[in-house]
Amino acid sequence: MGKISSIAVRLVSILLLVFYVHTVTAQEYRKFTAADGSFSGMAALVNLEKDRTGAEVAVLKRQADGRVVKVILSRLSPEDIAWVESERAVLSVPEVMRSRMTLENRVRLRKESGSDPSAEVAVEAALSWLSGRQNQDGSWGASNKAAMTGLALLAMAGNGHGPLSPVYADPVKRGTAFLTDLAARNAAPFTGVFSDRPALITSTYEHAIGTQALSEIYALTPRSAENVAGLKSAVENALGIIVKKQNPQGAWAYKDGIGYDPLGATDLSVSCWQIHALWACRTAGLQREGMPAAIAKAAKYLESTRSTDGGFGKPDRNSHYNQWNLSGGALSGYFEVKPNDLTTADPVAQSVVRWMTAQLKKEPLDWTKGCYLYTWYFNSMALHKAGGEAWELWRKQCEPILKANQLPNGSWKPETVGEIAAAGTSAAAADNDIYRTCLATLILETPVRYSKAKGR
């Protein structure tokens, strides 16, 4: 029975992939023809813009040589104009996120990163399992609803599934509504916080995860879509809370009874989540007053957490804030908050990558001991940005382990942690299976979610 179930899940996943690529996305390249004879050939639609006269122009990339050409939209054939109109919504998505919306491009990105394209089947099986675990109110989980809902939405958005996905539009919309309604229901001083228990310390993690998730959903939502204004407002308010609650050291902290504690000590773990939320909002084109200054302060804070060994965090392995668990989160954040010209040649980045690579060689990844998916998620993100030997070493160890431990239903079997039990997925209590599946899925999505840092 288990074998039949496994085969069925895989077949359904493959059919979903085929359906998705043929119904949501057009081919990357198609034949365009200008009525005046100025252009004819296979090309991809890159963007729409206005010329000096105000006429709308289709920006096309030729398949033959990759050269970009611009053709006034009204001069294209009627069939081409109709097709461009159908793609207009996709063009409102930030370019950095557009590639994840098509199976063709996701496979290409995986190949470029050395990843096995078959990871797509594993990811879609996981998303299918997650969609079946959604609560009636649109949330996921039981005791950590905001966090689990945010992570599930991140997993769906990570493979390009937004509110218009023919496969997961309903769970995406319902999950989004749950978080936005939750934030609106919270009374002052917690108005806008993505948590059903905003006074607890856990709310600081939940809020950052929810902010990152909804910023990605917003980025994948065509600007003409219904309710986009309400979604934008909710995320901008959430972003404003993160900016406001940053402490003078450039970090974030928490305290039971008040949630965020802007006057408290620094906390590298929760700060990494806030930094990734800031980055996601910036990628989606969202801004709030004080955001640039917050990003600059966060960069300085991360630099201050360097250990003498070369990682980020405390050199004591038994500490909750040790460099073994947090270097990946801090390094991926460092790539995001540093100036746009940051490359992997940056001495801080080089030092941390060397330390992380040395640890990976010394202690290869193992699902049955010392396995922290929280850490693996951030490490995967950081080392993919770094690229080169570090990413190749990580990918070759991590991908096969994740595939081998995925269950027939699309979720993952429990892992075995090491010294820091709080960093394991069992810390999510009754939500541990959802937490584990979200993290494993996000790790497999790394090549399609993130671009590499400059210099590789």
Short mmCIF file of C-alpha atoms in Angstrom, two decimals:
data_model
loop_
_atom_site.label_atom_id
_atom_site.label_comp_id
_atom_site.label_asym_id
_atom_site.label_seq_id
_atom_site.Cartn_x
_atom_site.Cartn_y
_atom_site.Cartn_z
CA MET A 1 0.00 0.00 0.00
CA GLY A 2 2.84 2.37 0.92
CA LYS A 3 4.56 1.75 -2.41
CA ILE A 4 1.36 2.46 -4.35
CA SER A 5 0.86 5.65 -2.33
CA SER A 6 4.42 6.74 -3.08
CA ILE A 7 4.02 6.18 -6.79
CA ALA A 8 0.69 8.00 -6.81
CA VAL A 9 2.13 11.05 -5.07
CA ARG A 10 5.04 11.21 -7.51
CA LEU A 11 2.77 10.86 -10.54
CA VAL A 12 0.43 13.55 -9.25
CA SER A 13 3.41 15.81 -8.61
CA ILE A 14 4.71 15.36 -12.14
CA LEU A 15 1.25 15.98 -13.59
CA LEU A 16 0.97 19.16 -11.52
CA LEU A 17 4.28 20.33 -12.93
CA VAL A 18 3.19 19.67 -16.49
CA PHE A 19 -0.16 21.39 -15.88
CA TYR A 20 1.52 24.35 -14.25
CA VAL A 21 4.03 24.99 -17.02
CA HIS A 22 1.45 24.69 -19.76
CA THR A 23 -1.32 26.74 -18.20
CA VAL A 24 0.28 29.55 -16.24
CA THR A 25 3.30 30.41 -18.21
CA ALA A 26 3.89 30.92 -21.85
CA GLN A 27 7.02 29.63 -23.51
CA GLU A 28 10.07 31.65 -22.69
CA TYR A 29 10.64 32.14 -26.42
CA ARG A 30 7.99 32.56 -29.10
CA LYS A 31 7.84 34.09 -32.55
CA PHE A 32 7.17 37.83 -32.64
CA THR A 33 6.36 39.68 -35.86
CA ALA A 34 6.22 43.43 -36.38
CA ALA A 35 3.66 44.45 -38.99
CA ASP A 36 6.06 47.03 -40.46
CA GLY A 37 8.76 44.39 -40.97
CA SER A 38 11.13 45.90 -38.40
CA PHE A 39 11.37 42.62 -36.50
CA SER A 40 10.54 38.97 -36.98
CA GLY A 41 11.92 36.02 -35.07
CA MET A 42 12.01 33.95 -31.89
CA ALA A 43 12.34 36.09 -28.79
CA ALA A 44 11.41 36.35 -25.11
CA LEU A 45 9.41 39.23 -23.69
CA VAL A 46 11.63 40.89 -21.08
CA ASN A 47 9.71 44.02 -20.18
CA LEU A 48 7.30 46.75 -21.24
CA GLU A 49 8.38 50.39 -21.12
CA LYS A 50 7.57 53.80 -22.59
CA ASP A 51 9.69 55.58 -25.21
CA ARG A 52 10.25 59.36 -25.41
CA THR A 53 6.92 59.88 -27.17
CA GLY A 54 5.01 57.93 -24.54
CA ALA A 55 4.41 54.96 -26.82
CA GLU A 56 4.54 51.55 -25.14
CA VAL A 57 7.48 49.43 -26.21
CA ALA A 58 7.96 45.67 -25.96
CA VAL A 59 11.51 44.82 -24.89
CA LEU A 60 12.45 41.52 -26.53
CA LYS A 61 15.49 39.26 -26.15
CA ARG A 62 16.37 37.42 -29.35
CA GLN A 63 16.83 33.68 -28.99
CA ALA A 64 19.49 33.51 -31.69
CA ASP A 65 22.07 35.79 -30.09
CA GLY A 66 20.59 37.12 -26.86
CA ARG A 67 20.51 40.66 -28.23
CA VAL A 68 17.81 42.96 -26.83
CA VAL A 69 15.55 44.73 -29.31
CA LYS A 70 12.71 47.17 -28.70
CA VAL A 71 9.55 47.18 -30.79
CA ILE A 72 6.64 49.61 -30.39
CA LEU A 73 3.82 47.44 -29.09
CA SER A 74 1.18 48.75 -31.50
CA ARG A 75 3.37 47.68 -34.44
CA LEU A 76 3.34 44.01 -33.47
CA SER A 77 0.86 41.61 -35.03
CA PRO A 78 -2.60 41.41 -33.40
CA GLU A 79 -1.74 37.94 -32.10
CA ASP A 80 1.46 39.23 -30.52
CA ILE A 81 -0.31 42.18 -28.90
CA ALA A 82 -2.93 39.87 -27.41
CA TRP A 83 -0.21 37.59 -26.04
CA VAL A 84 1.71 40.51 -24.53
CA GLU A 85 -1.47 41.69 -22.82
CA SER A 86 -1.88 38.25 -21.28
CA GLU A 87 1.68 38.47 -19.91
CA ARG A 88 1.36 42.02 -18.57
CA ALA A 89 0.55 40.79 -15.06
CA VAL A 90 3.70 38.66 -14.90
CA LEU A 91 5.83 41.64 -15.90
CA SER A 92 4.70 43.48 -12.75
CA VAL A 93 6.60 40.88 -10.70
CA PRO A 94 10.14 42.02 -9.77
CA GLU A 95 12.56 40.62 -12.33
CA VAL A 96 14.63 38.84 -9.68
CA MET A 97 11.57 36.73 -8.77
CA ARG A 98 10.12 36.20 -12.23
CA SER A 99 12.22 33.17 -13.11
CA ARG A 100 10.78 31.06 -10.31
CA MET A 101 7.32 31.37 -11.91
CA THR A 102 8.03 28.99 -14.78
CA LEU A 103 9.07 25.35 -14.65
CA GLU A 104 11.39 25.92 -17.60
CA ASN A 105 13.29 28.63 -15.79
CA ARG A 106 13.38 26.77 -12.48
CA VAL A 107 14.94 23.78 -14.20
CA ARG A 108 17.43 26.10 -15.89
CA LEU A 109 18.37 27.73 -12.58
CA ARG A 110 18.84 24.33 -10.97
CA LYS A 111 21.11 23.17 -13.77
CA GLU A 112 23.16 26.36 -13.54
CA SER A 113 23.61 25.73 -9.82
CA GLY A 114 24.48 22.07 -10.31
CA SER A 115 21.22 21.03 -8.66
CA ASP A 116 19.26 18.01 -9.85
CA PRO A 117 16.09 19.16 -11.68
CA SER A 118 14.27 16.17 -10.13
CA ALA A 119 14.19 18.21 -6.92
CA GLU A 120 11.14 19.87 -8.52
CA VAL A 121 9.14 16.67 -7.98
CA ALA A 122 10.17 16.53 -4.32
CA VAL A 123 9.20 20.16 -3.84
CA GLU A 124 5.80 19.82 -5.49
CA ALA A 125 5.04 16.67 -3.47
CA ALA A 126 5.84 18.64 -0.31
CA LEU A 127 3.64 21.55 -1.37
CA SER A 128 0.80 19.14 -2.08
CA TRP A 129 1.17 17.70 1.43
CA LEU A 130 1.26 21.19 2.95
CA SER A 131 -1.88 22.27 1.10
CA GLY A 132 -3.68 19.28 2.62
CA ARG A 133 -2.67 20.35 6.14
CA GLN A 134 -4.13 23.85 5.97
CA ASN A 135 -6.67 24.70 8.67
CA GLN A 136 -10.18 25.89 7.85
CA ASP A 137 -9.30 29.44 8.93
CA GLY A 138 -6.49 29.56 6.35
CA SER A 139 -3.69 29.02 8.83
CA TRP A 140 -1.24 26.17 9.27
CA GLY A 141 -0.28 24.59 12.58
CA ALA A 142 -1.80 24.61 16.03
CA SER A 143 0.35 26.41 18.60
CA ASN A 144 2.52 28.48 16.26
CA LYS A 145 0.00 29.45 13.63
CA ALA A 146 1.54 32.70 12.39
CA ALA A 147 5.00 31.17 12.02
CA MET A 148 3.77 27.98 10.36
CA THR A 149 1.49 29.93 8.03
CA GLY A 150 4.35 32.23 7.07
CA LEU A 151 6.70 29.32 6.41
CA ALA A 152 4.09 27.45 4.34
CA LEU A 153 3.45 30.58 2.25
CA LEU A 154 7.21 31.06 1.80
CA ALA A 155 7.48 27.48 0.55
CA MET A 156 4.70 28.04 -1.98
CA ALA A 157 6.03 31.42 -3.09
CA GLY A 158 9.50 29.87 -3.32
CA ASN A 159 8.37 27.78 -6.27
CA GLY A 160 6.51 30.65 -7.90
CA HIS A 161 3.03 29.90 -6.56
CA GLY A 162 1.22 33.16 -5.89
CA PRO A 163 -2.45 34.17 -5.81
CA LEU A 164 -2.86 33.35 -9.53
CA SER A 165 -1.36 29.85 -9.39
CA PRO A 166 -3.83 27.35 -10.88
CA VAL A 167 -2.60 24.78 -8.38
CA TYR A 168 -2.23 26.62 -5.06
CA ALA A 169 -4.10 29.90 -5.51
CA ASP A 170 -6.70 28.97 -2.91
CA PRO A 171 -4.31 28.01 -0.08
CA VAL A 172 -2.14 31.04 -0.87
CA LYS A 173 -5.10 33.43 -0.72
CA ARG A 174 -6.49 31.88 2.45
CA GLY A 175 -3.12 31.89 4.18
CA THR A 176 -2.54 35.49 3.19
CA ALA A 177 -5.97 36.49 4.49
CA PHE A 178 -5.30 34.73 7.79
CA LEU A 179 -2.12 36.71 8.43
CA THR A 180 -3.49 40.07 7.32
CA ASP A 181 -6.66 39.59 9.38
CA LEU A 182 -4.61 38.53 12.39
CA ALA A 183 -2.47 41.66 12.19
CA ALA A 184 -5.55 43.88 11.89
CA ARG A 185 -7.25 42.24 14.87
CA ASN A 186 -4.35 42.79 17.24
CA ALA A 187 -5.00 45.78 19.51
CA ALA A 188 -2.48 48.47 20.39
CA PRO A 189 0.40 48.32 21.13
CA PHE A 190 0.49 45.18 18.96
CA THR A 191 -1.55 46.43 15.99
CA GLY A 192 -0.09 45.04 12.77
CA VAL A 193 1.92 42.23 14.41
CA PHE A 194 1.69 38.81 12.73
CA SER A 195 1.11 36.73 15.85
CA ASP A 196 -1.87 35.50 17.86
CA ARG A 197 0.25 35.92 20.99
CA PRO A 198 2.06 39.19 20.27
CA ALA A 199 3.26 39.77 23.85
CA LEU A 200 5.33 36.57 23.88
CA ILE A 201 8.96 36.43 22.77
CA THR A 202 8.05 34.00 20.00
CA SER A 203 6.03 36.74 18.29
CA THR A 204 9.24 38.43 17.14
CA TYR A 205 10.11 35.38 15.05
CA GLU A 206 6.54 35.00 13.84
CA HIS A 207 6.27 38.62 12.78
CA ALA A 208 9.49 38.53 10.76
CA ILE A 209 8.54 35.26 9.06
CA GLY A 210 5.06 36.59 8.27
CA THR A 211 6.51 39.83 6.90
CA GLN A 212 8.92 38.00 4.62
CA ALA A 213 6.21 35.63 3.43
CA LEU A 214 3.66 38.32 2.62
CA SER A 215 6.27 40.50 0.91
CA GLU A 216 7.00 37.58 -1.45
CA ILE A 217 3.29 36.98 -2.00
CA TYR A 218 2.87 40.69 -2.73
CA ALA A 219 5.74 40.55 -5.24
CA LEU A 220 4.05 37.62 -7.00
CA THR A 221 0.68 39.41 -7.08
CA PRO A 222 -0.12 41.40 -10.25
CA ARG A 223 -0.62 45.04 -9.32
CA SER A 224 -4.06 45.00 -10.92
CA ALA A 225 -5.22 42.05 -8.83
CA GLU A 226 -8.03 42.39 -6.33
CA ASN A 227 -7.02 43.33 -2.77
CA VAL A 228 -3.39 44.08 -3.65
CA ALA A 229 -3.73 47.47 -1.93
CA GLY A 230 -4.75 45.84 1.35
CA LEU A 231 -1.90 43.35 1.13
CA LYS A 232 0.60 46.12 0.44
CA SER A 233 -0.65 48.13 3.40
CA ALA A 234 -0.37 45.15 5.76
CA VAL A 235 3.21 44.40 4.70
CA GLU A 236 4.27 48.05 4.84
CA ASN A 237 2.87 48.31 8.37
CA ALA A 238 4.72 45.14 9.32
CA LEU A 239 7.92 46.50 7.81
CA GLY A 240 7.46 49.70 9.80
CA ILE A 241 7.26 47.69 13.03
CA ILE A 242 10.56 45.93 12.26
CA VAL A 243 12.30 49.22 11.50
CA LYS A 244 10.89 50.87 14.63
CA LYS A 245 11.83 47.99 16.95
CA GLN A 246 15.50 47.84 15.92
CA ASN A 247 17.71 48.75 18.87
CA PRO A 248 20.62 51.25 18.83
CA GLN A 249 23.14 48.45 18.26
CA GLY A 250 21.45 47.61 14.96
CA ALA A 251 19.97 44.35 16.25
CA TRP A 252 16.63 43.12 17.56
CA ALA A 253 15.71 41.59 20.91
CA TYR A 254 12.65 40.37 22.78
CA LYS A 255 11.09 40.15 26.22
CA ASP A 256 8.06 38.29 27.49
CA GLY A 257 5.19 40.66 28.04
CA ILE A 258 6.14 43.14 25.33
CA GLY A 259 7.36 41.01 22.38
CA TYR A 260 9.95 43.18 20.67
CA ASP A 261 12.30 44.88 23.14
CA PRO A 262 14.03 47.82 21.38
CA LEU A 263 15.95 48.64 24.57
CA GLY A 264 17.10 45.09 25.26
CA ALA A 265 20.26 43.17 24.52
CA THR A 266 21.11 41.91 21.05
CA ASP A 267 19.93 38.55 19.72
CA LEU A 268 21.62 37.24 16.58
CA SER A 269 19.05 34.53 15.88
CA VAL A 270 15.96 36.74 15.86
CA SER A 271 17.94 39.52 14.15
CA CYS A 272 18.68 37.28 11.17
CA TRP A 273 14.95 36.80 10.56
CA GLN A 274 14.34 40.57 10.72
CA ILE A 275 17.16 41.18 8.24
CA HIS A 276 15.75 38.65 5.79
CA ALA A 277 12.33 40.29 6.13
CA LEU A 278 13.89 43.69 5.33
CA TRP A 279 15.60 42.22 2.27
CA ALA A 280 12.39 40.58 1.04
CA CYS A 281 10.47 43.84 1.40
CA ARG A 282 13.14 45.75 -0.49
CA THR A 283 13.11 43.12 -3.26
CA ALA A 284 9.33 43.51 -3.53
CA GLY A 285 9.73 47.28 -3.91
CA LEU A 286 8.30 48.12 -0.48
CA GLN A 287 9.73 50.99 1.57
CA ARG A 288 9.20 52.64 4.94
CA GLU A 289 10.83 55.69 6.49
CA GLY A 290 14.06 54.74 8.21
CA MET A 291 14.55 51.54 6.23
CA PRO A 292 17.91 52.47 4.61
CA ALA A 293 19.32 53.47 8.00
CA ALA A 294 18.03 50.25 9.56
CA ILE A 295 19.76 48.20 6.88
CA ALA A 296 23.05 50.07 7.39
CA LYS A 297 22.88 49.57 11.16
CA ALA A 298 22.11 45.87 10.70
CA ALA A 299 25.24 45.45 8.57
CA LYS A 300 27.41 46.94 11.31
CA TYR A 301 25.74 44.76 13.92
CA LEU A 302 26.45 41.58 11.94
CA GLU A 303 30.11 42.52 11.62
CA SER A 304 30.28 42.93 15.40
CA THR A 305 29.16 39.32 15.95
CA ARG A 306 32.19 37.77 14.22
CA SER A 307 33.98 35.12 16.27
CA THR A 308 37.74 34.76 16.47
CA ASP A 309 37.35 31.45 14.58
CA GLY A 310 35.90 33.17 11.53
CA GLY A 311 32.18 32.48 11.91
CA PHE A 312 29.27 34.57 13.17
CA GLY A 313 28.15 33.94 16.74
CA LYS A 314 29.61 32.61 19.96
CA PRO A 315 32.54 30.15 19.80
CA ASP A 316 30.93 28.04 22.56
CA ARG A 317 29.13 25.20 20.83
CA ASN A 318 26.79 24.62 23.77
CA SER A 319 25.52 28.20 23.61
CA HIS A 320 22.15 28.93 22.00
CA TYR A 321 23.84 31.60 19.88
CA ASN A 322 26.82 29.65 18.62
CA GLN A 323 28.59 30.04 15.30
CA TRP A 324 27.73 26.49 14.20
CA ASN A 325 24.01 27.28 14.23
CA LEU A 326 24.01 30.95 13.19
CA SER A 327 26.85 31.62 10.74
CA GLY A 328 24.66 30.78 7.75
CA GLY A 329 21.85 33.08 8.80
CA ALA A 330 24.23 35.93 9.51
CA LEU A 331 26.28 35.45 6.32
CA SER A 332 23.22 35.33 4.07
CA GLY A 333 21.99 38.46 5.83
CA TYR A 334 25.39 40.06 5.42
CA PHE A 335 25.19 39.58 1.65
CA GLU A 336 21.77 41.24 1.70
CA VAL A 337 22.40 44.31 3.85
CA LYS A 338 25.83 45.27 2.61
CA PRO A 339 26.11 47.71 -0.33
CA ASN A 340 25.03 46.45 -3.73
CA ASP A 341 28.62 46.21 -4.93
CA LEU A 342 29.50 43.59 -2.28
CA THR A 343 31.20 40.58 -3.86
CA THR A 344 32.34 37.24 -2.52
CA ALA A 345 35.84 38.76 -2.45
CA ASP A 346 34.78 40.76 0.62
CA PRO A 347 37.22 39.73 3.39
CA VAL A 348 34.46 39.15 5.96
CA ALA A 349 32.47 36.98 3.57
CA GLN A 350 35.58 35.06 2.51
CA SER A 351 36.53 34.37 6.11
CA VAL A 352 33.09 33.08 7.07
CA VAL A 353 32.80 30.93 3.94
CA ARG A 354 36.19 29.37 4.67
CA TRP A 355 35.13 28.60 8.24
CA MET A 356 31.79 27.11 7.17
CA THR A 357 33.43 25.03 4.45
CA ALA A 358 36.03 23.70 6.89
CA GLN A 359 33.27 22.66 9.29
CA LEU A 360 31.37 20.94 6.49
CA LYS A 361 34.43 18.91 5.57
CA LYS A 362 35.17 18.10 9.19
CA GLU A 363 31.58 17.13 10.02
CA PRO A 364 29.60 16.08 6.93
CA LEU A 365 25.84 16.51 7.06
CA ASP A 366 23.96 13.64 8.69
CA TRP A 367 20.19 13.27 9.14
CA THR A 368 20.68 10.82 12.00
CA LYS A 369 22.86 13.01 14.23
CA GLY A 370 23.53 16.70 14.71
CA CYS A 371 20.87 17.62 12.16
CA TYR A 372 19.50 21.16 12.50
CA LEU A 373 17.21 22.03 9.58
CA TYR A 374 16.95 25.59 10.90
CA THR A 375 20.71 25.85 10.39
CA TRP A 376 20.66 23.96 7.10
CA TYR A 377 18.10 26.42 5.72
CA PHE A 378 20.30 29.43 6.39
CA ASN A 379 23.53 27.62 5.42
CA SER A 380 22.04 26.65 2.07
CA MET A 381 21.06 30.25 1.40
CA ALA A 382 24.47 31.62 2.41
CA LEU A 383 26.60 29.11 0.53
CA HIS A 384 24.50 29.39 -2.61
CA LYS A 385 25.11 33.13 -2.57
CA ALA A 386 28.81 32.44 -2.08
CA GLY A 387 28.87 29.91 -4.91
CA GLY A 388 32.02 28.08 -5.99
CA GLU A 389 33.47 25.21 -4.00
CA ALA A 390 31.47 26.06 -0.90
CA TRP A 391 28.10 25.70 -2.63
CA GLU A 392 29.17 22.61 -4.57
CA LEU A 393 30.30 20.88 -1.37
CA TRP A 394 27.08 21.82 0.39
CA ARG A 395 24.79 20.83 -2.47
CA LYS A 396 26.39 17.42 -2.96
CA GLN A 397 25.89 16.59 0.71
CA CYS A 398 22.52 18.21 1.38
CA GLU A 399 20.33 17.41 -1.64
CA PRO A 400 20.70 13.59 -1.55
CA ILE A 401 20.03 13.52 2.21
CA LEU A 402 16.83 15.53 1.85
CA LYS A 403 15.58 13.35 -0.99
CA ALA A 404 16.40 10.15 0.89
CA ASN A 405 14.46 11.22 3.97
CA GLN A 406 11.30 12.49 2.30
CA LEU A 407 8.30 10.30 3.08
CA PRO A 408 5.96 8.94 0.35
CA ASN A 409 3.28 11.49 1.31
CA GLY A 410 5.62 14.42 0.59
CA SER A 411 6.57 15.31 4.18
CA TRP A 412 9.84 14.42 5.93
CA LYS A 413 10.69 11.89 8.61
CA PRO A 414 11.99 13.25 11.95
CA GLU A 415 15.66 14.18 12.11
CA THR A 416 18.05 13.70 15.06
CA VAL A 417 19.50 16.86 16.59
CA GLY A 418 22.65 17.39 18.62
CA GLU A 419 23.53 19.52 21.64
CA ILE A 420 20.99 22.34 21.10
CA ALA A 421 17.55 20.76 21.18
CA ALA A 422 15.88 24.17 20.89
CA ALA A 423 17.30 24.49 17.37
CA GLY A 424 15.63 21.26 16.22
CA THR A 425 12.22 21.01 14.61
CA SER A 426 10.85 19.28 17.71
CA ALA A 427 10.90 22.76 19.29
CA ALA A 428 7.72 23.43 17.28
CA ALA A 429 5.94 20.76 19.39
CA ALA A 430 2.72 19.65 17.67
CA ASP A 431 3.69 21.63 14.57
CA ASN A 432 7.03 19.86 14.10
CA ASP A 433 6.01 17.96 10.95
CA ILE A 434 4.87 21.16 9.24
CA TYR A 435 7.96 23.03 10.42
CA ARG A 436 10.26 20.25 9.21
CA THR A 437 8.57 20.00 5.83
CA CYS A 438 8.63 23.76 5.27
CA LEU A 439 12.34 24.01 6.06
CA ALA A 440 13.26 21.01 3.91
CA THR A 441 11.21 22.40 1.02
CA LEU A 442 12.77 25.86 1.32
CA ILE A 443 16.23 24.29 1.29
CA LEU A 444 15.45 22.42 -1.93
CA GLU A 445 14.10 25.66 -3.42
CA THR A 446 17.33 27.58 -2.73
CA PRO A 447 18.64 27.59 -6.34
CA VAL A 448 15.40 29.14 -7.63
CA ARG A 449 14.81 31.56 -4.74
CA TYR A 450 18.19 33.25 -4.52
CA SER A 451 20.73 34.69 -6.92
CA LYS A 452 24.44 34.38 -6.27
CA ALA A 453 26.44 37.26 -4.84
CA LYS A 454 28.59 39.24 -7.27
CA GLY A 455 32.06 37.89 -7.91
CA ARG A 456 31.05 34.37 -8.93
#
